[in-house]
């Protein structure tokens, strides 16, 4: 095994992509493994007709784990390029971590594959970034509006629903094995994971405290 992964999850809009970029580590975007908009298995929001893009059923976990496994074993993998505004894959790309011993896989569903990555021996750490419901709502809405991800009515309906559910989302992600933390602690743990992988042959850098929180306690 030449590399290991830090899974970075958290509610949509919590700052995962910015944090991953700031870490200086290679990054795999897990949002590129969304199912396409015409997939008949896509879940709907309860009591409505909108596709629930925050439900794990809207995402291809098997393909994401396979890509992480290939990156850990070979340092390269082909990935789809997904356009959220079109709800479609628009091409393919190659992710190459260049021999790095550690990389970040970030996305709202990263917690869904913590157990599988751990069982495969791929996992260095799993983090859940949390900013608070109001701050996350504002940041998510402005980002999605700027990028034209969906229609304004859809963004408002989704944003209000996610703001009310944020604490439940964080609780689910921690119950799946991710450690809840703010930006500064996340950066500190990423740095520690890099030292652990590079200096100790890929030792698991999760602390006993993180494991206890996970045992006690979804995007």
Coordinates of C-alpha atoms in Angstrom, one line a residue:
X1 CA 0.0 0.0 0.0
X2 CA 1.7 3.2 -1.1
X3 CA -0.8 5.8 0.1
X4 CA -3.7 6.3 2.5
X5 CA -6.8 8.5 2.5
X6 CA -8.3 11.1 4.9
X7 CA -12.0 11.2 4.3
X8 CA -13.4 14.7 4.8
X9 CA -17.2 15.1 5.2
X10 CA -19.6 17.6 6.6
X11 CA -22.8 19.3 5.6
X12 CA -23.0 20.9 2.2
X13 CA -21.5 24.4 2.4
X14 CA -19.3 23.7 5.5
X15 CA -16.1 24.5 3.6
X16 CA -14.8 21.0 2.8
X17 CA -13.3 21.9 -0.6
X18 CA -11.6 25.0 0.7
X19 CA -10.1 23.1 3.6
X20 CA -8.9 20.3 1.3
X21 CA -7.2 22.8 -1.0
X22 CA -5.6 24.6 2.0
X23 CA -4.2 21.3 3.3
X24 CA -1.8 21.2 0.4
X25 CA -2.5 17.5 -0.1
X26 CA -3.8 15.9 -3.3
X27 CA -7.6 15.9 -3.4
X28 CA -10.2 13.5 -4.8
X29 CA -13.6 15.2 -5.3
X30 CA -16.3 12.7 -4.2
X31 CA -19.1 14.9 -5.6
X32 CA -18.0 13.6 -9.1
X33 CA -19.5 10.2 -8.2
X34 CA -23.1 11.5 -8.0
X35 CA -25.6 9.5 -10.1
X36 CA -26.9 11.2 -13.2
X37 CA -30.3 13.0 -13.2
X38 CA -32.1 10.3 -15.2
X39 CA -31.0 7.5 -13.0
X40 CA -34.3 5.7 -11.9
X41 CA -32.8 4.8 -8.5
X42 CA -32.4 8.5 -7.4
X43 CA -34.3 9.2 -4.1
X44 CA -36.9 11.9 -3.7
X45 CA -37.3 14.4 -0.8
X46 CA -40.0 13.0 1.5
X47 CA -43.4 14.4 0.6
X48 CA -42.1 16.3 -2.5
X49 CA -41.0 15.9 -6.1
X50 CA -37.5 17.2 -5.8
X51 CA -34.6 14.8 -6.1
X52 CA -32.9 14.4 -2.8
X53 CA -29.3 15.1 -3.7
X54 CA -28.4 15.0 0.0
X55 CA -29.4 11.4 0.4
X56 CA -26.6 8.8 0.1
X57 CA -28.8 7.0 -2.5
X58 CA -28.0 9.8 -5.0
X59 CA -24.3 8.8 -4.9
X60 CA -22.3 5.9 -6.2
X61 CA -20.4 4.7 -3.2
X62 CA -19.0 1.6 -4.9
X63 CA -17.3 3.6 -7.6
X64 CA -15.9 6.1 -5.0
X65 CA -14.4 3.3 -2.9
X66 CA -12.9 1.7 -6.1
X67 CA -11.3 5.0 -7.1
X68 CA -9.8 5.5 -3.6
X69 CA -8.5 1.9 -3.6
X70 CA -6.8 2.5 -7.0
X71 CA -5.2 5.8 -5.8
X72 CA -3.9 4.1 -2.7
X73 CA -2.4 1.1 -4.6
X74 CA -1.2 2.8 -7.8
X75 CA -1.3 6.6 -7.2
X76 CA -3.6 7.1 -10.3
X77 CA -7.2 6.6 -11.2
X78 CA -9.7 7.7 -13.8
X79 CA -12.7 9.6 -12.4
X80 CA -15.9 11.1 -13.9
X81 CA -16.3 14.8 -14.3
X82 CA -19.7 15.8 -13.0
X83 CA -21.6 19.0 -13.6
X84 CA -24.0 19.6 -10.7
X85 CA -26.0 22.2 -12.6
X86 CA -26.7 19.6 -15.3
X87 CA -27.0 16.6 -12.9
X88 CA -24.8 14.8 -15.4
X89 CA -21.4 13.4 -16.1
X90 CA -19.7 15.5 -18.8
X91 CA -16.5 13.7 -19.3
X92 CA -13.6 11.9 -17.5
X93 CA -10.3 12.9 -15.9
X94 CA -7.3 11.3 -14.3
X95 CA -6.3 12.0 -10.7
X96 CA -2.6 11.5 -10.1
X97 CA -1.3 11.9 -6.5
X98 CA 2.3 12.0 -7.7
X99 CA 3.7 9.5 -5.1
X100 CA 2.2 11.3 -2.1
X101 CA 1.7 9.0 0.9
X102 CA -1.6 10.8 1.8
X103 CA -4.5 12.4 0.0
X104 CA -7.9 13.8 0.9
X105 CA -11.2 12.5 -0.5
X106 CA -13.9 15.2 0.3
X107 CA -17.6 15.2 -0.1
X108 CA -20.9 15.2 1.8
X109 CA -21.1 11.4 1.6
X110 CA -17.5 10.6 2.7
X111 CA -18.7 9.3 6.0
X112 CA -20.7 6.6 4.2
X113 CA -17.5 4.8 3.2
X114 CA -15.5 5.2 6.4
X115 CA -16.1 1.6 7.5
X116 CA -15.3 0.2 4.0
X117 CA -12.1 2.1 3.7
X118 CA -11.0 1.1 7.1
X119 CA -11.7 -2.6 6.4
X120 CA -9.6 -2.3 3.2
X121 CA -6.7 -0.7 5.1
X122 CA -6.9 2.5 3.2
X123 CA -8.0 4.9 6.0
X124 CA -5.7 7.4 7.8
X125 CA -8.4 9.5 9.3
X126 CA -12.0 10.6 8.9
X127 CA -13.1 14.2 9.7
X128 CA -16.5 15.9 9.8
X129 CA -16.3 19.7 9.3
X130 CA -19.0 21.7 11.1
X131 CA -19.5 25.4 11.1
X132 CA -23.0 25.8 12.5
X133 CA -26.4 25.8 10.7
X134 CA -26.8 29.6 10.0
X135 CA -23.3 30.1 8.8
X136 CA -23.4 27.0 6.6
X137 CA -26.8 28.0 5.1
X138 CA -25.5 31.4 4.1
X139 CA -22.3 30.1 2.7
X140 CA -24.0 27.3 0.8
X141 CA -26.7 29.5 -0.7
X142 CA -24.2 32.1 -2.0
X143 CA -21.9 29.5 -3.4
X144 CA -24.7 27.6 -5.2
X145 CA -26.2 30.8 -6.5
X146 CA -22.9 32.0 -7.8
X147 CA -22.2 28.7 -9.5
X148 CA -25.7 28.3 -10.9
X149 CA -26.0 24.8 -9.5
X150 CA -29.8 24.7 -9.4
X151 CA -32.8 27.0 -9.7
X152 CA -33.2 29.6 -7.0
X153 CA -36.5 28.1 -5.6
X154 CA -34.8 24.7 -5.4
X155 CA -31.8 26.2 -3.6
X156 CA -34.0 27.9 -1.1
X157 CA -36.1 24.8 -0.4
X158 CA -33.0 22.7 -0.1
X159 CA -31.1 25.3 2.0
X160 CA -34.0 25.7 4.5
X161 CA -34.3 21.9 4.9
X162 CA -30.6 21.4 5.4
X163 CA -30.3 24.2 7.9
X164 CA -33.0 22.5 10.0
X165 CA -31.3 19.1 9.6
X166 CA -27.7 20.1 10.1
X167 CA -27.3 18.8 13.6
X168 CA -28.8 15.5 12.6
X169 CA -26.5 15.3 9.5
X170 CA -23.4 15.9 11.7
X171 CA -24.6 13.3 14.3
X172 CA -25.1 10.7 11.5
X173 CA -21.7 11.4 10.0
X174 CA -20.0 11.0 13.4
X175 CA -21.9 7.8 14.1
X176 CA -20.4 6.4 10.9
X177 CA -16.9 7.1 12.1
X178 CA -16.0 10.7 11.3
X179 CA -14.6 13.0 13.9
X180 CA -16.5 16.3 14.2
X181 CA -14.2 19.4 14.3
X182 CA -13.8 22.9 13.1
X183 CA -11.4 24.1 10.4
X184 CA -8.4 24.7 12.6
X185 CA -8.6 21.3 14.3
X186 CA -9.2 19.6 10.9
X187 CA -6.0 21.2 9.5
X188 CA -4.1 20.1 12.6
X189 CA -5.3 16.5 12.2
X190 CA -4.5 16.5 8.5
X191 CA -0.9 17.6 9.4
X192 CA -0.7 14.8 12.0
X193 CA -2.0 12.2 9.5
X194 CA 0.7 13.3 7.1
X195 CA 3.4 12.8 9.7
X196 CA 1.9 9.4 10.7
X197 CA 1.8 8.1 7.2
X198 CA 5.1 9.4 6.1
X199 CA 7.0 8.6 9.2
X200 CA 5.4 5.5 10.6
X201 CA 4.5 3.4 7.5
X202 CA 0.9 4.5 7.4
X203 CA -0.2 4.1 11.0
X204 CA -3.8 5.0 11.7
X205 CA -3.7 8.5 13.2
X206 CA -7.2 8.6 14.6
X207 CA -7.1 9.0 18.4
X208 CA -8.8 6.9 21.1
X209 CA -10.9 10.0 21.8
X210 CA -12.1 10.2 18.2
X211 CA -13.0 6.5 18.3
X212 CA -14.9 6.9 21.5
X213 CA -17.0 9.8 20.0
X214 CA -17.8 7.7 17.0
X215 CA -18.9 4.8 19.0
X216 CA -21.2 6.9 21.2
X217 CA -23.0 8.8 18.5
X218 CA -25.7 11.1 7.3
X219 CA -25.4 14.5 3.6

